[in-house]
PDB file of C-alpha atoms and ligand atoms in Angstrom:
ATOM      1  CA  MET A   1       9.738 145.821 134.687  1.00 42.00           C
ATOM      2  CA  THR A   2      11.248 143.281 133.269  1.00 43.00           C
ATOM      3  CA  GLN A   3      10.140 141.088 129.681  1.00 44.00           C
ATOM      4  CA  ASP A   4      11.730 137.995 131.287  1.00 50.00           C
ATOM      5  CA  GLY A   5       8.246 136.882 131.730  1.00 53.00           C
ATOM      6  CA  ASP A   6       9.457 136.735 136.118  1.00 87.00           C
ATOM      7  CA  THR A   7       5.918 137.517 137.238  1.00 97.00           C
ATOM      8  CA  ILE A   8       3.353 135.223 139.242  1.00 97.00           C
ATOM      9  CA  PHE A   9       1.405 135.423 136.348  1.00 98.00           C
ATOM     10  CA  GLY A  10       4.266 134.093 134.179  1.00 97.00           C
ATOM     11  CA  LYS A  11       4.548 130.965 137.225  1.00 97.00           C
ATOM     12  CA  ILE A  12       0.668 130.265 136.468  1.00 97.00           C
ATOM     13  CA  VAL A  13       1.577 130.348 132.738  1.00 97.00           C
ATOM     14  CA  ARG A  14       4.824 127.472 133.892  1.00 96.00           C
ATOM     15  CA  ARG A  15       1.657 126.007 136.183  1.00 97.00           C
ATOM     16  CA  GLU A  16       4.723 126.450 138.773  1.00 96.00           C
ATOM     17  CA  ILE A  17       1.599 127.960 141.270  1.00 97.00           C
ATOM     18  CA  PRO A  18      -2.532 127.273 140.870  1.00 98.00           C
ATOM     19  CA  ALA A  19      -4.598 129.179 139.355  1.00 98.00           C
ATOM     20  CA  THR A  20      -8.317 128.718 138.977  1.00 98.00           C
ATOM     21  CA  ILE A  21      -8.183 128.650 134.735  1.00 98.00           C
ATOM     22  CA  VAL A  22     -11.473 129.119 132.919  1.00 98.00           C
ATOM     23  CA  TYR A  23     -10.005 129.373 129.328  1.00 98.00           C
ATOM     24  CA  GLU A  24      -6.874 128.457 127.739  1.00 98.00           C
ATOM     25  CA  THR A  25      -5.392 128.619 123.683  1.00 98.00           C
ATOM     26  CA  ASP A  26      -2.182 127.904 122.726  1.00 98.00           C
ATOM     27  CA  THR A  27      -1.172 131.779 122.928  1.00 98.00           C
ATOM     28  CA  VAL A  28      -4.096 133.014 125.729  1.00 98.00           C
ATOM     29  CA  LEU A  29      -4.824 131.681 129.465  1.00 98.00           C
ATOM     30  CA  ALA A  30      -7.995 133.009 131.631  1.00 99.00           C
ATOM     31  CA  PHE A  31      -7.634 132.379 135.579  1.00 98.00           C
ATOM     32  CA  ARG A  32     -10.002 133.698 138.336  1.00 99.00           C
ATOM     33  CA  ASP A  33      -8.302 136.404 139.431  1.00 99.00           C
ATOM     34  CA  ILE A  34      -7.510 135.893 143.682  1.00 98.00           C
ATOM     35  CA  SER A  35      -8.870 138.805 144.152  1.00 98.00           C
ATOM     36  CA  PRO A  36     -11.731 139.415 142.971  1.00 98.00           C
ATOM     37  CA  ALA A  37     -13.173 142.834 142.726  1.00 98.00           C
ATOM     38  CA  ALA A  38     -17.087 141.830 141.457  1.00 98.00           C
ATOM     39  CA  PRO A  39     -18.951 138.313 141.306  1.00 98.00           C
ATOM     40  CA  SER A  40     -16.985 137.525 138.196  1.00 98.00           C
ATOM     41  CA  HIS A  41     -13.765 138.511 138.021  1.00 98.00           C
ATOM     42  CA  VAL A  42     -11.586 137.442 135.528  1.00 99.00           C
ATOM     43  CA  LEU A  43      -7.539 137.896 133.979  1.00 99.00           C
ATOM     44  CA  VAL A  44      -6.811 137.252 130.474  1.00 99.00           C
ATOM     45  CA  ILE A  45      -3.067 137.411 129.227  1.00 98.00           C
ATOM     46  CA  PRO A  46      -1.058 136.370 126.622  1.00 98.00           C
ATOM     47  CA  LYS A  47       1.086 133.508 127.596  1.00 97.00           C
ATOM     48  CA  ARG A  48       3.781 135.452 126.178  1.00 96.00           C
ATOM     49  CA  PRO A  49       5.217 137.922 128.107  1.00 95.00           C
ATOM     50  CA  ILE A  50       4.353 141.574 127.372  1.00 97.00           C
ATOM     51  CA  VAL A  51       4.556 144.507 130.060  1.00 97.00           C
ATOM     52  CA  SER A  52       1.695 145.756 129.604  1.00 98.00           C
ATOM     53  CA  VAL A  53      -0.191 146.999 125.519  1.00 98.00           C
ATOM     54  CA  ALA A  54       2.662 150.108 126.443  1.00 98.00           C
ATOM     55  CA  HIS A  55       5.316 147.921 125.735  1.00 97.00           C
ATOM     56  CA  ALA A  56       3.286 145.676 122.414  1.00 97.00           C
ATOM     57  CA  THR A  57       4.537 146.434 118.945  1.00 98.00           C
ATOM     58  CA  LYS A  58       3.003 145.594 115.517  1.00 98.00           C
ATOM     59  CA  ASP A  59       4.512 142.034 115.636  1.00 97.00           C
ATOM     60  CA  ASP A  60       2.206 141.737 118.952  1.00 98.00           C
ATOM     61  CA  ALA A  61      -1.185 143.496 116.469  1.00 98.00           C
ATOM     62  CA  GLN A  62      -1.861 139.385 116.788  1.00 98.00           C
ATOM     63  CA  LEU A  63      -1.763 138.294 119.955  1.00 98.00           C
ATOM     64  CA  ILE A  64      -4.025 141.697 120.859  1.00 98.00           C
ATOM     65  CA  GLY A  65      -7.031 140.718 118.701  1.00 98.00           C
ATOM     66  CA  GLU A  66      -6.677 137.101 120.487  1.00 98.00           C
ATOM     67  CA  LEU A  67      -6.460 138.316 123.778  1.00 98.00           C
ATOM     68  CA  MET A  68      -9.803 140.988 123.058  1.00 98.00           C
ATOM     69  CA  LEU A  69     -11.535 137.967 121.627  1.00 98.00           C
ATOM     70  CA  ALA A  70     -10.807 135.434 124.360  1.00 98.00           C
ATOM     71  CA  ALA A  71     -12.482 137.958 126.767  1.00 99.00           C
ATOM     72  CA  ALA A  72     -14.898 137.983 124.804  1.00 98.00           C
ATOM     73  CA  GLU A  73     -15.643 134.507 125.080  1.00 98.00           C
ATOM     74  CA  VAL A  74     -14.796 134.425 129.051  1.00 98.00           C
ATOM     75  CA  ALA A  75     -17.368 136.540 129.431  1.00 98.00           C
ATOM     76  CA  ARG A  76     -20.012 134.251 127.103  1.00 98.00           C
ATOM     77  CA  GLN A  77     -18.532 131.652 129.626  1.00 98.00           C
ATOM     78  CA  GLU A  78     -19.340 133.297 132.706  1.00 98.00           C
ATOM     79  CA  GLY A  79     -22.599 134.070 132.037  1.00 98.00           C
ATOM     80  CA  ILE A  80     -21.845 137.982 132.016  1.00 98.00           C
ATOM     81  CA  ALA A  81     -22.279 139.311 128.178  1.00 98.00           C
ATOM     82  CA  GLU A  82     -26.242 139.566 128.429  1.00 98.00           C
ATOM     83  CA  GLY A  83     -25.856 142.012 131.488  1.00 97.00           C
ATOM     84  CA  GLY A  84     -22.575 143.602 130.165  1.00 98.00           C
ATOM     85  CA  TYR A  85     -19.461 143.651 131.713  1.00 98.00           C
ATOM     86  CA  ARG A  86     -16.174 145.646 131.330  1.00 98.00           C
ATOM     87  CA  ILE A  87     -12.851 144.965 129.927  1.00 98.00           C
ATOM     88  CA  VAL A  88     -10.009 146.691 131.334  1.00 98.00           C
ATOM     89  CA  THR A  89      -5.890 146.918 131.302  1.00 98.00           C
ATOM     90  CA  ASN A  90      -3.724 148.872 134.156  1.00 98.00           C
ATOM     91  CA  ILE A  91      -0.683 149.991 132.790  1.00 98.00           C
ATOM     92  CA  GLY A  92       1.878 151.646 134.834  1.00 97.00           C
ATOM     93  CA  GLN A  93       1.751 153.307 137.865  1.00 96.00           C
ATOM     94  CA  HIS A  94      -0.959 155.609 137.600  1.00 97.00           C
ATOM     95  CA  GLY A  95      -3.091 153.455 135.873  1.00 97.00           C
ATOM     96  CA  GLY A  96      -2.572 150.596 138.798  1.00 97.00           C
ATOM     97  CA  GLN A  97      -0.546 148.243 137.200  1.00 98.00           C
ATOM     98  CA  THR A  98       0.426 145.717 139.880  1.00 98.00           C
ATOM     99  CA  VAL A  99       1.773 142.775 137.468  1.00 98.00           C
ATOM    100  CA  PHE A 100       3.790 143.496 134.936  1.00 97.00           C
ATOM    101  CA  HIS A 101       2.378 140.742 132.707  1.00 97.00           C
ATOM    102  CA  LEU A 102      -0.341 142.436 130.137  1.00 98.00           C
ATOM    103  CA  HIS A 103      -3.665 141.307 131.643  1.00 98.00           C
ATOM    104  CA  LEU A 104      -7.193 142.456 130.826  1.00 99.00           C
ATOM    105  CA  HIS A 105      -9.019 142.059 133.604  1.00 98.00           C
ATOM    106  CA  VAL A 106     -12.938 140.964 133.127  1.00 98.00           C
ATOM    107  CA  LEU A 107     -15.862 142.340 135.363  1.00 98.00           C
ATOM    108  CA  GLY A 108     -19.600 141.777 135.418  1.00 98.00           C
ATOM    109  CA  GLY A 109     -22.223 140.372 137.814  1.00 98.00           C
ATOM    110  CA  ARG A 110     -22.769 142.846 139.008  1.00 97.00           C
ATOM    111  CA  PRO A 111     -23.208 147.519 137.570  1.00 97.00           C
ATOM    112  CA  MET A 112     -19.871 149.178 136.773  1.00 96.00           C
ATOM    113  CA  GLU A 113     -19.559 152.432 137.433  1.00 95.00           C
ATOM    114  CA  TRP A 114     -18.003 154.923 135.334  1.00 96.00           C
ATOM    115  CA  PRO A 115     -15.136 157.408 135.949  1.00 94.00           C
ATOM    116  CA  PRO A 116     -13.303 154.780 137.760  1.00 89.00           C
ATOM    117  CA  GLY A 117     -11.719 155.841 141.215  1.00 81.00           C
TER     118      GLY A 117
HETATM  119  P1  LIG B   1      -3.309 144.820 138.296  1.00 55.74           P
HETATM  120  O1  LIG B   1      -3.430 145.364 139.403  1.00 55.74           O
HETATM  121  O2  LIG B   1      -2.587 144.740 138.031  1.00 55.74           O
HETATM  122  O3  LIG B   1      -4.394 145.293 137.388  1.00 55.74           O
HETATM  123  O4  LIG B   1      -4.277 143.468 138.324  1.00 55.74           O
HETATM  124  C1  LIG B   1      -3.153 142.672 138.648  1.00 55.74           C
HETATM  125  C2  LIG B   1      -4.303 141.317 139.183  1.00 55.74           C
HETATM  126  O5  LIG B   1      -3.549 139.958 139.320  1.00 55.74           O
HETATM  127  C3  LIG B   1      -4.757 141.823 140.801  1.00 55.74           C
HETATM  128  O6  LIG B   1      -6.134 141.346 141.179  1.00 55.74           O
HETATM  129  C4  LIG B   1      -4.712 141.148 142.046  1.00 55.74           C
HETATM  130  O7  LIG B   1      -5.760 140.543 142.494  1.00 55.74           O
HETATM  131  C5  LIG B   1      -4.590 139.523 140.602  1.00 55.74           C
HETATM  132  N1  LIG B   1      -3.557 138.573 141.234  1.00 55.74           N
HETATM  133  C6  LIG B   1      -2.151 139.206 142.041  1.00 55.74           C
HETATM  134  N2  LIG B   1      -1.358 137.824 142.347  1.00 55.74           N
HETATM  135  C7  LIG B   1      -2.153 136.733 141.509  1.00 55.74           C
HETATM  136  C8  LIG B   1      -1.820 135.055 141.664  1.00 55.74           C
HETATM  137  O8  LIG B   1      -1.114 135.159 142.362  1.00 55.74           O
HETATM  138  N3  LIG B   1      -3.305 135.203 141.384  1.00 55.74           N
HETATM  139  C9  LIG B   1      -4.142 135.317 141.226  1.00 55.74           C
HETATM  140  N4  LIG B   1      -5.162 134.432 139.714  1.00 55.74           N
HETATM  141  N5  LIG B   1      -4.855 137.090 140.921  1.00 55.74           N
HETATM  142  C10 LIG B   1      -3.058 137.415 141.427  1.00 55.74           C
END
């Protein structure tokens, strides 16, 4: 795990590889997951690379808040807000994290199961 932004998501932020971007601010980017796990599956990331929330500090508090609000905005945009949806962030090996650039999964368009597998 590195903090240098050298992940596939860093490349998406820098427009070095394509992605279907659905929402963007100065600090946050949201794009469709390449392998959707629900009818609507969007990833919301800070443009500044942070490995996970476990690596965030108090200096990142505003950015983390912006990320959550962006996820809620994406859900409204996707038309899933009324029916309900799930925001997930995977952390580390047991959390199932595979890309080490903090991201929120916004999943909706079908009923979600609990507990997750
Ligand atoms: P994680 O397993 O780390 O929580 O989630 C990583 C997510 O990134 C996965 O759902 C995976 O499908 C998605 N992903 C991996 N590589 C790419 C890519 O190149 N483009 C996009 N749009 N999504 C990706």
